XYZ file of C-alpha atoms in Angstrom:
359
model
C 26.612 -68.597 32.547
C 26.258 -68.131 36.286
C 26.599 -70.901 38.859
C 22.879 -70.886 39.645
C 21.877 -71.168 35.978
C 24.136 -74.153 35.363
C 22.984 -75.765 38.608
C 19.308 -75.333 37.696
C 20.015 -76.720 34.217
C 21.519 -79.819 35.840
C 18.475 -80.238 38.057
C 16.126 -79.775 35.098
C 18.002 -82.295 32.947
C 17.894 -84.881 35.723
C 14.079 -84.611 35.761
C 14.002 -85.393 32.027
C 16.739 -88.004 31.878
C 15.066 -91.227 33.034
C 12.047 -90.961 30.728
C 14.251 -89.800 27.858
C 16.664 -92.713 28.314
C 13.833 -95.239 28.693
C 12.063 -94.244 25.470
C 15.251 -94.085 23.417
C 16.203 -97.544 24.717
C 12.733 -98.895 23.905
C 13.176 -97.893 20.249
C 16.788 -99.017 20.148
C 15.860 -102.638 21.062
C 13.728 -103.565 18.000
C 16.011 -101.560 15.693
C 19.048 -103.516 16.933
C 17.146 -106.779 16.393
C 16.143 -105.780 12.857
C 19.731 -104.821 12.041
C 21.052 -108.304 12.858
C 18.173 -110.775 12.479
C 16.218 -111.916 9.409
C 12.855 -111.764 11.213
C 11.835 -108.119 11.530
C 9.990 -106.596 14.487
C 7.629 -103.614 14.172
C 8.977 -100.339 15.552
C 5.996 -98.001 15.069
C 4.789 -98.129 18.666
C 8.198 -97.376 20.192
C 8.907 -94.762 17.526
C 5.613 -92.922 18.107
C 6.104 -93.077 21.868
C 9.551 -91.458 21.670
C 8.530 -88.836 19.103
C 5.409 -87.881 21.085
C 7.462 -87.540 24.268
C 10.081 -85.366 22.571
C 7.434 -83.122 21.035
C 5.740 -82.722 24.417
C 8.902 -81.510 26.146
C 8.677 -77.889 27.240
C 11.606 -75.595 27.880
C 9.641 -72.809 29.572
C 11.860 -72.625 32.636
C 15.159 -72.584 30.714
C 16.884 -69.397 29.655
C 18.517 -68.938 26.268
C 21.899 -69.312 27.988
C 20.844 -72.681 29.374
C 19.574 -73.754 25.955
C 22.922 -72.752 24.465
C 24.655 -74.900 27.064
C 22.596 -77.904 25.937
C 23.989 -77.213 22.474
C 27.554 -77.034 23.774
C 26.974 -80.365 25.512
C 25.922 -81.795 22.143
C 22.506 -82.899 23.324
C 20.122 -80.249 21.961
C 19.676 -82.150 18.680
C 18.258 -85.157 20.542
C 15.626 -83.537 22.777
C 12.456 -81.543 22.217
C 11.057 -80.872 18.722
C 14.548 -80.982 17.221
C 15.036 -84.419 18.769
C 11.734 -85.579 17.294
C 12.914 -84.427 13.857
C 16.210 -86.273 14.382
C 14.485 -89.546 15.353
C 12.088 -89.399 12.415
C 15.001 -88.566 10.131
C 16.828 -91.656 11.365
C 13.907 -94.057 11.053
C 11.139 -92.634 8.875
C 13.140 -92.198 5.695
C 12.766 -93.381 2.130
C 16.165 -95.140 2.390
C 15.535 -96.628 5.849
C 18.280 -98.968 7.006
C 18.069 -100.543 10.501
C 21.855 -100.686 10.952
C 22.276 -97.005 10.127
C 19.328 -96.085 12.358
C 20.860 -98.053 15.249
C 24.192 -96.260 14.799
C 22.507 -92.862 14.871
C 20.410 -93.732 17.915
C 23.488 -95.056 19.715
C 25.197 -91.724 19.106
C 22.175 -89.895 20.514
C 22.000 -92.101 23.603
C 25.738 -91.703 24.201
C 25.422 -87.906 23.986
C 22.461 -87.892 26.365
C 24.319 -90.078 28.874
C 27.444 -87.927 28.651
C 25.486 -84.697 29.161
C 23.698 -86.242 32.123
C 27.022 -87.314 33.691
C 28.598 -83.866 33.279
C 25.589 -81.965 34.626
C 25.082 -84.402 37.497
C 28.748 -84.073 38.459
C 28.368 -80.285 38.546
C 25.229 -80.460 40.692
C 26.921 -82.928 43.061
C 29.979 -80.668 43.332
C 27.869 -77.623 44.214
C 25.867 -79.651 46.741
C 29.080 -81.140 48.164
C 30.479 -77.661 48.782
C 27.208 -76.718 50.505
C 26.768 -73.809 48.123
C 23.313 -72.358 47.718
C 22.893 -71.029 44.165
C 21.171 -67.651 44.046
C 18.046 -67.964 41.956
C 17.043 -64.641 40.414
C 13.338 -64.952 39.746
C 10.429 -62.541 39.802
C 8.164 -62.169 42.806
C 4.880 -64.042 42.815
C 2.479 -62.605 40.278
C 5.297 -61.299 38.052
C 7.215 -63.051 35.272
C 10.963 -63.140 34.733
C 12.152 -61.491 31.494
C 15.781 -61.777 30.370
C 17.173 -59.292 27.835
C 20.487 -60.243 26.231
C 22.765 -57.467 24.962
C 25.052 -59.186 22.474
C 26.369 -58.991 18.909
C 25.681 -55.487 17.530
C 23.824 -54.405 20.696
C 26.564 -55.550 23.079
C 27.344 -53.148 25.935
C 31.091 -52.502 25.850
C 31.278 -49.110 27.555
C 29.288 -46.489 29.454
C 28.075 -44.821 26.251
C 26.597 -48.158 25.060
C 25.004 -48.590 28.478
C 23.398 -45.129 28.303
C 22.016 -45.683 24.783
C 20.705 -49.160 25.582
C 19.006 -47.907 28.744
C 17.237 -45.156 26.767
C 16.094 -47.568 24.057
C 14.758 -50.051 26.575
C 12.983 -47.332 28.534
C 11.162 -46.409 25.308
C 10.407 -50.076 24.568
C 9.010 -50.695 28.051
C 7.099 -47.397 28.106
C 5.194 -48.151 24.883
C 4.281 -51.688 25.883
C 3.308 -50.627 29.408
C 1.030 -47.873 28.105
C -0.685 -50.403 25.825
C -1.715 -52.465 28.881
C -2.583 -49.501 31.163
C 0.625 -49.742 33.188
C 3.586 -47.506 33.958
C 7.213 -48.149 32.911
C 8.227 -48.400 36.574
C 5.886 -51.397 36.976
C 8.635 -53.392 35.239
C 11.312 -54.145 37.830
C 15.034 -54.791 37.384
C 15.823 -57.775 39.596
C 19.291 -58.840 38.474
C 21.975 -59.053 35.806
C 24.556 -61.551 34.621
C 27.851 -61.191 32.833
C 29.428 -62.692 29.749
C 27.219 -61.096 27.181
C 25.347 -58.764 29.512
C 21.879 -60.011 30.409
C 19.451 -57.730 32.226
C 16.923 -59.661 34.279
C 13.577 -57.936 34.749
C 10.185 -58.753 36.219
C 7.029 -57.771 34.368
C 3.328 -58.172 34.955
C 1.416 -60.889 33.144
C -0.202 -58.377 30.770
C 3.107 -56.703 29.916
C 4.865 -60.045 29.411
C 2.066 -61.362 27.185
C 2.423 -58.373 24.836
C 6.218 -58.684 24.770
C 5.967 -62.432 24.056
C 3.481 -61.813 21.219
C 5.869 -59.327 19.624
C 8.814 -61.693 20.108
C 6.823 -64.464 18.456
C 5.994 -62.280 15.460
C 9.637 -61.206 15.084
C 10.568 -64.879 15.041
C 7.824 -65.630 12.511
C 9.118 -62.844 10.272
C 12.667 -64.212 10.504
C 11.346 -67.700 9.691
C 9.405 -66.413 6.680
C 12.454 -64.550 5.371
C 14.666 -67.614 5.773
C 11.964 -69.722 4.102
C 12.061 -67.455 1.038
C 15.863 -67.645 0.944
C 15.745 -71.435 1.206
C 13.266 -71.572 -1.685
C 15.529 -69.363 -3.813
C 18.506 -71.613 -3.102
C 16.496 -74.781 -3.818
C 15.361 -73.416 -7.172
C 18.907 -72.302 -7.968
C 20.334 -75.752 -7.224
C 17.672 -77.363 -9.427
C 18.522 -74.822 -12.166
C 14.885 -73.670 -12.234
C 15.437 -70.139 -10.927
C 14.825 -67.414 -13.482
C 15.705 -63.760 -12.980
C 12.015 -62.832 -12.811
C 11.342 -65.522 -10.200
C 14.262 -64.372 -8.043
C 13.181 -60.723 -8.271
C 9.647 -61.671 -7.179
C 10.898 -63.792 -4.288
C 13.257 -61.013 -3.180
C 10.312 -58.597 -3.261
C 8.294 -60.973 -1.056
C 11.246 -61.237 1.333
C 11.532 -57.427 1.562
C 7.775 -56.976 2.052
C 7.759 -59.413 4.960
C 10.483 -57.411 6.697
C 9.072 -53.986 5.841
C 5.530 -54.866 6.965
C 6.589 -56.346 10.311
C 5.726 -53.245 12.370
C 2.279 -52.753 10.817
C 1.533 -56.452 11.270
C 2.439 -56.372 14.967
C 0.352 -53.244 15.571
C -2.546 -54.999 13.833
C -2.157 -57.983 16.151
C -2.236 -55.701 19.185
C -5.111 -53.473 18.062
C -7.271 -54.859 20.862
C -4.863 -53.295 23.362
C -5.290 -49.904 21.695
C -9.080 -49.772 21.851
C -10.252 -46.597 23.560
C -6.739 -45.292 24.175
C -5.665 -41.764 23.240
C -3.268 -40.850 20.447
C -0.148 -40.988 22.598
C -0.480 -44.726 23.185
C -0.413 -45.873 19.521
C 2.558 -43.560 18.871
C 4.458 -44.869 21.905
C 3.617 -48.487 21.024
C 4.784 -48.025 17.426
C 8.088 -46.527 18.633
C 8.445 -49.386 21.097
C 7.923 -52.032 18.409
C 10.381 -50.337 16.028
C 13.111 -50.286 18.659
C 12.388 -53.869 19.671
C 12.613 -55.045 16.050
C 15.891 -53.161 15.596
C 17.213 -54.696 18.819
C 16.359 -58.176 17.521
C 17.771 -57.574 14.039
C 21.084 -56.487 15.588
C 21.367 -59.733 17.532
C 19.770 -58.862 20.870
C 17.639 -61.485 22.579
C 14.507 -61.511 24.704
C 13.758 -64.540 26.809
C 11.190 -65.524 29.427
C 10.947 -67.888 32.364
C 7.330 -69.031 32.311
C 5.512 -69.132 35.661
C 4.817 -72.491 37.253
C 1.060 -72.897 37.421
C -1.391 -75.666 38.153
C -3.779 -74.757 35.358
C -6.223 -77.505 36.303
C -7.092 -76.090 39.726
C -10.453 -74.467 40.310
C -10.609 -70.788 41.151
C -9.748 -69.716 44.683
C -12.911 -67.730 45.108
C -10.923 -64.509 45.461
C -11.687 -62.361 42.416
C -8.256 -60.695 42.350
C -6.425 -64.017 42.687
C -8.539 -65.638 39.978
C -8.017 -62.673 37.636
C -4.259 -62.855 38.211
C -4.226 -66.591 37.519
C -6.113 -66.100 34.248
C -3.624 -63.410 33.220
C -0.642 -65.617 34.128
C -2.081 -68.545 32.166
C -2.525 -66.278 29.134
C 1.050 -65.007 29.484
C 2.376 -68.552 29.786
C 0.488 -69.543 26.625
C 2.007 -66.562 24.773
C 5.491 -67.550 25.985
C 5.005 -71.132 24.817
C 3.806 -69.954 21.404
C 6.913 -67.797 21.093
C 9.186 -70.648 22.168
C 7.473 -73.008 19.719
C 8.049 -70.563 16.889
C 11.651 -70.166 18.013
C 12.128 -73.946 17.798
C 10.605 -73.946 14.293
C 13.050 -71.236 13.247
C 15.922 -73.253 14.689
C 14.876 -76.328 12.702
C 14.513 -74.314 9.502
C 17.881 -72.603 10.021
C 19.671 -75.897 10.563
C 18.150 -77.421 7.433
C 15.968 -80.454 6.878
C 16.860 -83.540 8.868
C 14.392 -86.056 7.500
C 13.228 -87.381 4.182
C 9.756 -88.473 3.150
C 7.971 -90.766 5.533
C 7.113 -94.354 4.732
C 3.695 -95.686 5.536
C 5.049 -99.002 6.844
C 8.207 -99.746 8.798
C 9.476 -103.298 9.147
C-alpha cells in the first residue's frame, strides 16, 4: 500500500472513530451492569443504535487495499455490516450471557482503539515530516477505477503485461461501445506496486456498467458458495443423499455457466438500437471480465463525493452529469453491499437466532 493510501485510511478512520467509540461504549455500560448486578437494565435501545450505525457505514471512498489493511489491523470485524453481525451475535443469541457479551465487546473496543492509535500515529508522522501524500483520483466528472492484478492474473513479466493489456483493452472496448463511448475515453491515471494495481478514470456511464457487472459476478460467487454451504450443512446433519448432492451440484454449475447470459440480459437496455458489433464486443468483454475475476483479479471503485440533496444548477449539461454520477454511485454501493454479503457468507455465520426480549 502506498503512503497516500495509508494516510487517507488514517484520516477516514479518524472521522468514524468518535461516533463508533461512543456507541460501543453506550452498549457496553448496561451490559457491564447486567453482568455484575442482580437488577437488569434494558439494552435494546443502545443495541439498536449501534447496529443501525454500523449498517449505515459506507466504504465508498476506500480501496480494496485499504479494506485489507483494516483486516490486518484486526478491526474489520467490528465495523460496517460485519460489525453489525458481530454485535448481534454477541448479544442477540439464544444463549445470551451478559458476562460473555461484555468480554466480546471489550475485545472489539480494544481493537478499535488500537487501530485508531496506530493509524493516528502514522498520520501524525506524515504531517510531522511535512509530506504531502499524492492522491491519485480522477478528474471532476470521472470516477476512479482500480484494477488489481493478483493471484493467477498477477503481472510478473513483460509477457504477462502484454497479455493483460490486450485483455483489458477488449474489456474496456466492449463496455465503452455499450454506452456510446470509445475505449480511449477511459484514462490511465496511475499505478501502484505490491500486487500491481492499475488506476483508471472512467465516465459515469462506463463505471455504472462495470459496477453492475462486478455486482453480478459477486452475486454469482455468493450463490455458488451458498450452494456449497447447504451441501456441507446437509452432510454434517447426515441428511445428504447422492441424488440431493447431484442436484445441488447441477444448480451450482448452472449458476456459473449462465453468468454471462444473465449479465447480458441485465444490460439489454444498453444494447437497444445498437448494431451487431456491439453485442458481440460486450459479450467478449463480459467473458474476459468474468475470467479475470475467477482467476483472482479485482475491480474496485472510489465513489464520487456528491451532495445528492442539492437542486439542479440550471445548466442542462451539469445536471445531466450529476444524474449520471448519482446513478454510478448507486451502482457502486450496490456492488459494495453485495461484496460485504459475500464476505459475511464466506466467513460463516456469526450469530444465532434472535430473542424477542433482552434483559
